[in-house]
Amino acid sequence: MLCSLQLRSAAAVAFALCLSGNAHAEDSGTIETQKVAIKVETIARGLNHPWAVEVLPDGAYIVTERSGRMRIIRDGKISAPIEGLPDIAASGQGGLLDVALDPNFTSNRTIYFTASIEGEGGMGTAAFRATLSRDETRLADLKRIFLMNRLSSGTLQFGSRIAIARDGSLFISLGDRYEKDRAQDLRDDAGSVIHINADGSIPADNPFKDGKKALPEIWSKGHRNPEGITFDAADGTLYTVEHGAMGGDEINNPQAGKNYGWPVVTYGRDYSGAKIGVGTAKAGMEQPLFYWDPSIAPGAIAVYRGKMFPEWNGDFIVAALKFKLLSRLERNGNGKIEEKERFLKGSYGRLRDVIVAPDGALLITTDESNGALLRISRANSTN
């Protein structure tokens, strides 16, 4: 499906606006977690499989819907779809995916986003940059800055999240497109984390920048379907969270030129129950920092750095689709990661994105046809 998916009838748009207008700051009451009581507010409803959220400088939100629409949410009201997006192939797990603000967004209005698109050979993950108009109704200066080098049929495992480094370069996670052997092919972007500059050029510190051994944009390989990627704001460490098969969801620290094993080593099994690869370890392949078995189907990952929940400082917060929960994980003095608690289980549907807002609250999107934007704050907070 192409750009027609970005458009809805006037009646459908009006319906979504009506839903959102009735849902502003709907409060769920107090929920007790291990360390702190929280409250969950529904900022807006009526979103079609919202995939990602970012906070604009004035406190409004920009949200992507997998079906191919990008919207602004302000004061609980959902805008009409922003115009000027590229043709998007919204099918299966594909569609409009992540969105990120340029570090200088206040002055340059630049955003980045990822999406699945169609081309010769099928579908694949692409990354774009554009300028959001001052009135927030359209994108201008649209430029595709990346397209995975091999498109293929099938509608599964595109990735894809964006993490912006301190120097403004982009790290983008890419799924293996449900063709697992591609994750070990150094001449294939699938199953990798790539690293590009904001204009799509290759950074000088990339491990394969000369292109002789591997594609120059590749940062790391051996990833299955990393739908979460983030930097720890405290020290600049990069982390991914990625789907395993049946078991073996992982948290990894992608480093230059390293191989994270899929599908040669994994803690999961095939959906048939059959063994995958050679086992759980092999020389030259990295171990995950943490893995889940059974799988939780992680949607996104955040490292908590904020003032609202000092009890969670440095913890990982992972949104989960399968069990419809948030997982909080701590690091002990030796750096070992342990899952400490799960909360919101089953209360709000499939949880897709999780980010830390500037005020320290958590923002969550729910992956539902009548999806929502949620805000988690301290129960005794006046914010």
CSV table of C-alpha atoms in Angstrom, one decimal:
chain,number,residue,atom,x,y,z
A,1,MET,CA,0.0,0.0,0.0
A,2,LEU,CA,1.3,3.4,-0.9
A,3,CYS,CA,0.4,7.0,0.0
A,4,SER,CA,-3.3,6.3,-0.1
A,5,LEU,CA,-2.9,4.9,3.4
A,6,GLN,CA,-1.9,8.3,4.7
A,7,LEU,CA,-5.4,9.6,3.9
A,8,ARG,CA,-8.7,8.9,5.6
A,9,SER,CA,-12.1,10.1,4.9
A,10,ALA,CA,-13.2,13.3,6.7
A,11,ALA,CA,-15.6,11.2,8.8
A,12,ALA,CA,-12.8,9.0,10.0
A,13,VAL,CA,-10.6,12.0,10.9
A,14,ALA,CA,-13.5,13.6,12.7
A,15,PHE,CA,-14.2,10.4,14.6
A,16,ALA,CA,-10.5,10.3,15.8
A,17,LEU,CA,-10.7,13.9,16.8
A,18,CYS,CA,-13.8,13.3,18.8
A,19,LEU,CA,-12.3,10.4,20.6
A,20,SER,CA,-9.2,12.3,21.5
A,21,GLY,CA,-11.1,15.3,22.8
A,22,ASN,CA,-12.9,13.2,25.3
A,23,ALA,CA,-9.8,11.5,26.6
A,24,HIS,CA,-7.5,14.4,27.6
A,25,ALA,CA,-5.8,13.6,31.0
A,26,GLU,CA,-8.1,10.6,31.8
A,27,ASP,CA,-6.6,9.4,35.1
A,28,SER,CA,-6.4,5.7,36.0
A,29,GLY,CA,-5.8,6.3,39.7
A,30,THR,CA,-2.9,5.2,41.8
A,31,ILE,CA,-0.8,2.0,40.9
A,32,GLU,CA,1.7,0.7,43.4
A,33,THR,CA,5.1,-0.4,42.1
A,34,GLN,CA,7.9,-1.8,44.1
A,35,LYS,CA,9.5,1.6,44.9
A,36,VAL,CA,6.9,4.2,44.1
A,37,ALA,CA,3.3,4.8,43.5
A,38,ILE,CA,2.5,6.0,40.0
A,39,LYS,CA,-0.5,7.3,38.1
A,40,VAL,CA,-1.3,6.7,34.4
A,41,GLU,CA,-3.1,9.3,32.4
A,42,THR,CA,-4.5,8.8,28.9
A,43,ILE,CA,-3.4,11.9,27.0
A,44,ALA,CA,-5.3,10.9,23.8
A,45,ARG,CA,-7.1,8.0,22.2
A,46,GLY,CA,-8.2,7.1,18.7
A,47,LEU,CA,-4.7,6.5,17.2
A,48,ASN,CA,-4.3,3.7,14.7
A,49,HIS,CA,-1.4,1.5,16.0
A,50,PRO,CA,0.7,4.4,17.3
A,51,TRP,CA,4.3,3.4,16.9
A,52,ALA,CA,6.4,6.2,18.3
A,53,VAL,CA,6.2,9.5,20.2
A,54,GLU,CA,8.5,12.5,20.7
A,55,VAL,CA,7.9,15.6,22.8
A,56,LEU,CA,8.0,19.0,21.0
A,57,PRO,CA,9.7,22.0,22.6
A,58,ASP,CA,6.3,23.4,23.7
A,59,GLY,CA,5.2,20.2,25.4
A,60,ALA,CA,3.0,18.9,22.6
A,61,TYR,CA,3.6,15.5,21.1
A,62,ILE,CA,4.4,14.2,17.6
A,63,VAL,CA,3.2,10.6,17.0
A,64,THR,CA,3.5,8.2,14.2
A,65,GLU,CA,0.8,5.7,13.3
A,66,ARG,CA,1.9,2.5,11.6
A,67,SER,CA,-0.8,2.9,9.0
A,68,GLY,CA,1.1,5.8,7.5
A,69,ARG,CA,0.1,8.9,9.3
A,70,MET,CA,2.0,11.4,11.5
A,71,ARG,CA,0.1,13.6,13.9
A,72,ILE,CA,0.5,16.3,16.5
A,73,ILE,CA,-1.3,15.9,19.9
A,74,ARG,CA,-1.7,19.1,21.8
A,75,ASP,CA,-4.0,19.6,24.8
A,76,GLY,CA,-5.4,16.1,24.2
A,77,LYS,CA,-6.5,17.0,20.6
A,78,ILE,CA,-5.2,14.9,17.7
A,79,SER,CA,-4.4,16.9,14.6
A,80,ALA,CA,-5.3,16.0,11.1
A,81,PRO,CA,-2.5,13.9,9.4
A,82,ILE,CA,0.6,15.9,8.6
A,83,GLU,CA,1.0,16.2,4.8
A,84,GLY,CA,4.1,15.6,2.8
A,85,LEU,CA,5.1,12.1,3.9
A,86,PRO,CA,6.6,9.7,1.3
A,87,ASP,CA,4.7,6.7,-0.1
A,88,ILE,CA,4.7,4.2,2.7
A,89,ALA,CA,4.1,0.5,2.4
A,90,ALA,CA,1.8,-0.2,5.4
A,91,SER,CA,1.4,-4.0,5.6
A,92,GLY,CA,1.9,-6.5,8.3
A,93,GLN,CA,4.6,-5.2,10.7
A,94,GLY,CA,5.6,-2.5,8.1
A,95,GLY,CA,4.4,1.1,7.9
A,96,LEU,CA,5.4,4.4,9.4
A,97,LEU,CA,7.7,3.5,12.3
A,98,ASP,CA,10.0,5.7,14.5
A,99,VAL,CA,10.3,9.4,14.7
A,100,ALA,CA,13.1,11.5,16.2
A,101,LEU,CA,13.8,15.2,16.6
A,102,ASP,CA,17.0,16.7,15.5
A,103,PRO,CA,19.0,18.1,18.5
A,104,ASN,CA,18.6,21.6,17.0
A,105,PHE,CA,14.9,21.1,16.2
A,106,THR,CA,14.0,24.4,17.9
A,107,SER,CA,15.9,26.3,15.3
A,108,ASN,CA,15.9,24.0,12.2
A,109,ARG,CA,12.5,22.2,12.6
A,110,THR,CA,14.2,19.0,11.4
A,111,ILE,CA,12.8,15.5,12.1
A,112,TYR,CA,13.9,12.0,11.2
A,113,PHE,CA,11.7,9.0,10.7
A,114,THR,CA,11.8,5.4,9.5
A,115,ALA,CA,9.2,3.5,7.4
A,116,SER,CA,8.8,0.5,5.2
A,117,ILE,CA,8.6,1.4,1.5
A,118,GLU,CA,8.2,-0.5,-1.7
A,119,GLY,CA,10.7,-0.8,-4.5
A,120,GLU,CA,12.3,-3.2,-6.8
A,121,GLY,CA,12.3,-6.6,-5.2
A,122,GLY,CA,9.7,-5.9,-2.5
A,123,MET,CA,9.7,-3.9,0.7
A,124,GLY,CA,12.4,-2.6,3.0
A,125,THR,CA,13.2,-0.2,5.8
A,126,ALA,CA,14.1,3.4,4.9
A,127,ALA,CA,15.0,6.5,6.8
A,128,PHE,CA,14.1,10.1,6.0
A,129,ARG,CA,14.7,13.6,7.1
A,130,ALA,CA,12.3,16.5,6.7
A,131,THR,CA,11.4,19.9,8.0
A,132,LEU,CA,8.2,20.3,10.0
A,133,SER,CA,6.4,23.5,8.9
A,134,ARG,CA,5.8,26.2,11.6
A,135,ASP,CA,2.1,25.5,11.5
A,136,GLU,CA,2.8,21.8,12.0
A,137,THR,CA,0.6,20.8,9.0
A,138,ARG,CA,3.2,19.5,6.5
A,139,LEU,CA,6.7,18.3,5.9
A,140,ALA,CA,9.0,20.1,3.6
A,141,ASP,CA,12.5,19.4,2.2
A,142,LEU,CA,11.9,15.6,2.4
A,143,LYS,CA,15.0,13.6,1.7
A,144,ARG,CA,15.5,9.8,1.9
A,145,ILE,CA,18.8,9.4,3.7
A,146,PHE,CA,18.9,5.6,3.8
A,147,LEU,CA,17.3,2.5,2.2
A,148,MET,CA,18.4,-1.0,3.0
A,149,ASN,CA,20.3,-2.4,0.1
A,150,ARG,CA,18.1,-5.5,-0.5
A,151,LEU,CA,14.3,-5.3,-0.6
A,152,SER,CA,12.3,-8.5,-0.3
A,153,SER,CA,8.8,-9.9,-0.1
A,154,GLY,CA,7.1,-10.5,3.2
A,155,THR,CA,5.8,-8.1,5.7
A,156,LEU,CA,7.7,-9.0,8.9
A,157,GLN,CA,10.6,-7.7,11.0
A,158,PHE,CA,11.6,-4.3,9.6
A,159,GLY,CA,13.0,-3.0,13.0
A,160,SER,CA,13.2,0.0,13.4
A,161,ARG,CA,14.2,2.7,15.8
A,162,ILE,CA,16.4,5.8,15.7
A,163,ALA,CA,18.9,6.8,18.3
A,164,ILE,CA,20.7,10.2,17.9
A,165,ALA,CA,24.3,10.3,19.1
A,166,ARG,CA,25.8,13.4,20.8
A,167,ASP,CA,27.5,14.4,17.5
A,168,GLY,CA,24.1,14.3,15.7
A,169,SER,CA,24.7,11.1,13.8
A,170,LEU,CA,22.0,8.4,13.6
A,171,PHE,CA,22.0,4.8,14.8
A,172,ILE,CA,19.2,2.9,13.2
A,173,SER,CA,18.1,-0.7,14.0
A,174,LEU,CA,17.1,-3.0,11.2
A,175,GLY,CA,15.3,-6.3,11.4
A,176,ASP,CA,16.3,-9.4,9.5
A,177,ARG,CA,13.0,-9.4,7.5
A,178,TYR,CA,12.2,-12.9,8.8
A,179,GLU,CA,15.0,-14.2,6.7
A,180,LYS,CA,17.4,-15.1,9.5
A,181,ASP,CA,20.6,-15.9,7.5
A,182,ARG,CA,20.6,-12.3,6.3
A,183,ALA,CA,21.7,-11.2,9.8
A,184,GLN,CA,25.1,-12.8,9.2
A,185,ASP,CA,25.7,-11.4,5.7
A,186,LEU,CA,28.0,-8.4,5.9
A,187,ARG,CA,26.9,-7.4,2.4
A,188,ASP,CA,23.2,-7.1,3.6
A,189,ASP,CA,21.8,-4.4,5.8
A,190,ALA,CA,19.2,-6.7,7.3
A,191,GLY,CA,19.7,-7.7,10.9
A,192,SER,CA,22.0,-4.9,11.7
A,193,VAL,CA,22.5,-1.6,13.5
A,194,ILE,CA,23.6,1.0,10.9
A,195,HIS,CA,25.4,4.3,11.6
A,196,ILE,CA,25.0,7.3,9.3
A,197,ASN,CA,25.4,11.0,9.4
A,198,ALA,CA,22.3,13.2,9.4
A,199,ASP,CA,22.6,13.6,5.6
A,200,GLY,CA,23.0,9.9,5.0
A,201,SER,CA,26.8,9.9,4.5
A,202,ILE,CA,29.1,7.5,6.3
A,203,PRO,CA,30.7,8.6,9.6
A,204,ALA,CA,34.5,8.4,9.9
A,205,ASP,CA,34.4,6.1,12.9
A,206,ASN,CA,32.4,3.3,11.2
A,207,PRO,CA,34.1,0.0,11.5
A,208,PHE,CA,33.7,-0.9,7.8
A,209,LYS,CA,33.8,2.6,6.3
A,210,ASP,CA,36.0,1.6,3.4
A,211,GLY,CA,33.4,-1.0,2.3
A,212,LYS,CA,36.0,-3.8,1.7
A,213,LYS,CA,34.8,-6.3,4.4
A,214,ALA,CA,31.2,-5.1,4.9
A,215,LEU,CA,28.7,-2.4,3.9
A,216,PRO,CA,30.1,0.9,5.1
A,217,GLU,CA,27.0,1.9,7.0
A,218,ILE,CA,27.0,-1.3,9.2
A,219,TRP,CA,27.9,-0.7,12.8
A,220,SER,CA,27.0,-4.2,14.2
A,221,LYS,CA,25.5,-7.4,12.9
A,222,GLY,CA,23.7,-10.5,14.1
A,223,HIS,CA,20.5,-8.8,15.3
A,224,ARG,CA,17.1,-10.5,14.8
A,225,ASN,CA,14.4,-7.7,15.1
A,226,PRO,CA,15.6,-4.8,17.2
A,227,GLU,CA,12.6,-2.6,17.7
A,228,GLY,CA,14.2,-0.6,20.5
A,229,ILE,CA,17.4,1.4,20.5
A,230,THR,CA,18.5,4.2,22.9
A,231,PHE,CA,21.5,5.9,24.4
A,232,ASP,CA,22.0,6.2,28.1
A,233,ALA,CA,22.1,10.0,28.6
A,234,ALA,CA,24.6,9.6,31.5
A,235,ASP,CA,27.5,8.0,29.6
A,236,GLY,CA,26.4,7.7,25.9
A,237,THR,CA,26.3,3.9,25.9
A,238,LEU,CA,24.1,2.5,23.1
A,239,TYR,CA,21.5,-0.2,23.9
A,240,THR,CA,19.1,-2.2,21.9
A,241,VAL,CA,16.2,-4.5,22.8
A,242,GLU,CA,15.3,-7.1,20.2
A,243,HIS,CA,12.8,-9.8,19.6
A,244,GLY,CA,14.0,-13.4,19.9
A,245,ALA,CA,12.1,-16.3,18.3
A,246,MET,CA,10.3,-18.5,20.9
A,247,GLY,CA,12.3,-17.1,23.9
A,248,GLY,CA,15.6,-15.2,23.6
A,249,ASP,CA,14.4,-11.6,23.6
A,250,GLU,CA,17.6,-9.7,24.3
A,251,ILE,CA,19.2,-6.4,25.6
A,252,ASN,CA,22.4,-5.7,23.8
A,253,ASN,CA,25.1,-3.0,23.7
A,254,PRO,CA,26.0,-2.7,20.0
A,255,GLN,CA,29.6,-1.9,19.5
A,256,ALA,CA,31.6,-1.2,16.4
A,257,GLY,CA,32.1,-4.2,14.2
A,258,LYS,CA,30.8,-6.8,16.7
A,259,ASN,CA,28.5,-9.7,15.9
A,260,TYR,CA,25.5,-10.4,18.2
A,261,GLY,CA,25.0,-13.9,17.0
A,262,TRP,CA,21.6,-14.3,15.4
A,263,PRO,CA,20.8,-16.9,14.1
A,264,VAL,CA,24.0,-18.8,14.9
A,265,VAL,CA,23.7,-18.4,18.7
A,266,THR,CA,20.4,-17.6,20.6
A,267,TYR,CA,18.6,-18.4,23.8
A,268,GLY,CA,15.4,-19.0,21.8
A,269,ARG,CA,14.0,-21.8,19.8
A,270,ASP,CA,12.1,-21.9,16.5
A,271,TYR,CA,8.3,-21.6,16.7
A,272,SER,CA,8.1,-25.2,15.8
A,273,GLY,CA,10.2,-26.0,18.9
A,274,ALA,CA,13.3,-26.9,16.8
A,275,LYS,CA,16.8,-25.8,17.8
A,276,ILE,CA,18.2,-22.7,16.1
A,277,GLY,CA,21.9,-22.5,15.3
A,278,VAL,CA,24.7,-24.1,17.3
A,279,GLY,CA,23.5,-23.2,20.8
A,280,THR,CA,23.9,-20.2,23.1
A,281,ALA,CA,27.6,-19.4,22.6
A,282,LYS,CA,30.3,-19.3,19.9
A,283,ALA,CA,33.7,-17.7,19.8
A,284,GLY,CA,33.6,-14.3,18.1
A,285,MET,CA,29.9,-13.7,18.9
A,286,GLU,CA,28.7,-11.5,21.7
A,287,GLN,CA,26.5,-12.6,24.6
A,288,PRO,CA,23.4,-10.5,25.4
A,289,LEU,CA,23.5,-8.3,28.5
A,290,PHE,CA,20.1,-9.8,29.4
A,291,TYR,CA,17.6,-12.2,27.8
A,292,TRP,CA,14.0,-13.2,28.5
A,293,ASP,CA,12.7,-16.7,28.2
A,294,PRO,CA,9.7,-16.9,27.7
A,295,SER,CA,9.6,-13.9,25.4
A,296,ILE,CA,7.9,-10.7,26.3
A,297,ALA,CA,7.9,-9.3,22.7
A,298,PRO,CA,9.7,-6.0,23.5
A,299,GLY,CA,8.5,-2.9,21.8
A,300,ALA,CA,11.1,-0.2,22.9
A,301,ILE,CA,13.7,0.5,25.5
A,302,ALA,CA,14.5,3.5,27.6
A,303,VAL,CA,17.3,4.1,30.2
A,304,TYR,CA,15.6,6.1,33.0
A,305,ARG,CA,17.4,9.4,33.7
A,306,GLY,CA,15.0,11.9,35.1
A,307,LYS,CA,14.0,13.8,38.2
A,308,MET,CA,10.5,12.4,38.7
A,309,PHE,CA,11.5,8.9,39.6
A,310,PRO,CA,15.0,9.1,41.3
A,311,GLU,CA,14.3,5.5,42.6
A,312,TRP,CA,14.7,4.3,39.0
A,313,ASN,CA,17.8,6.2,38.1
A,314,GLY,CA,19.8,4.2,35.5
A,315,ASP,CA,17.2,1.5,35.2
A,316,PHE,CA,16.0,0.0,32.0
A,317,ILE,CA,12.3,0.4,31.2
A,318,VAL,CA,11.1,-1.9,28.4
A,319,ALA,CA,7.7,-1.8,26.8
A,320,ALA,CA,6.3,-5.3,26.0
A,321,LEU,CA,3.7,-6.3,23.4
A,322,LYS,CA,3.0,-9.9,24.3
A,323,PHE,CA,2.3,-9.6,28.0
A,324,LYS,CA,1.1,-5.9,27.7
A,325,LEU,CA,3.4,-4.6,30.4
A,326,LEU,CA,6.4,-2.5,31.4
A,327,SER,CA,9.5,-4.3,32.6
A,328,ARG,CA,11.9,-2.5,34.9
A,329,LEU,CA,15.4,-3.8,35.1
A,330,GLU,CA,18.3,-2.8,37.4
A,331,ARG,CA,22.0,-3.0,37.1
A,332,ASN,CA,24.0,-4.1,40.1
A,333,GLY,CA,27.5,-2.9,41.0
A,334,ASN,CA,29.1,-5.3,38.6
A,335,GLY,CA,26.9,-4.2,35.7
A,336,LYS,CA,24.7,-7.3,35.7
A,337,ILE,CA,21.1,-6.7,34.7
A,338,GLU,CA,18.3,-8.1,36.6
A,339,GLU,CA,14.5,-7.8,36.0
A,340,LYS,CA,13.0,-6.4,39.2
A,341,GLU,CA,9.4,-6.0,38.4
A,342,ARG,CA,6.6,-5.9,35.8
A,343,PHE,CA,3.7,-3.5,36.0
A,344,LEU,CA,0.7,-2.4,34.0
A,345,LYS,CA,0.3,-6.0,32.9
A,346,GLY,CA,-2.8,-6.3,30.7
A,347,SER,CA,-4.2,-3.0,31.8
A,348,TYR,CA,-3.7,-0.9,28.7
A,349,GLY,CA,-3.1,-3.3,25.8
A,350,ARG,CA,0.0,-3.9,23.8
A,351,LEU,CA,2.7,-1.4,24.8
A,352,ARG,CA,4.8,-0.3,21.9
A,353,ASP,CA,7.0,2.8,22.6
A,354,VAL,CA,8.4,4.1,25.9
A,355,ILE,CA,10.4,7.3,26.3
A,356,VAL,CA,11.4,9.5,29.2
A,357,ALA,CA,9.8,13.0,28.8
A,358,PRO,CA,11.8,16.1,29.7
A,359,ASP,CA,9.9,16.4,33.0
A,360,GLY,CA,10.9,12.8,33.9
A,361,ALA,CA,7.5,11.2,33.2
A,362,LEU,CA,7.2,8.1,31.0
A,363,LEU,CA,5.3,8.3,27.7
A,364,ILE,CA,3.9,5.1,26.3
A,365,THR,CA,2.0,4.3,23.1
A,366,THR,CA,-0.3,1.3,22.9
A,367,ASP,CA,-0.2,-0.8,19.7
A,368,GLU,CA,-4.0,-1.1,19.1
A,369,SER,CA,-6.4,-0.1,16.4
A,370,ASN,CA,-7.8,2.4,18.9
A,371,GLY,CA,-4.5,3.1,20.4
A,372,ALA,CA,-3.6,5.6,23.0
A,373,LEU,CA,-0.8,7.9,24.2
A,374,LEU,CA,-0.3,7.4,28.0
A,375,ARG,CA,1.7,9.4,30.5
A,376,ILE,CA,3.1,7.8,33.7
A,377,SER,CA,3.9,10.2,36.5
A,378,ARG,CA,4.5,10.1,40.3
A,379,ALA,CA,1.2,9.6,42.1
A,380,ASN,CA,1.8,12.4,44.5
A,381,SER,CA,3.2,14.7,41.8
A,382,THR,CA,1.4,18.0,40.9
A,383,ASN,CA,2.9,17.9,37.4
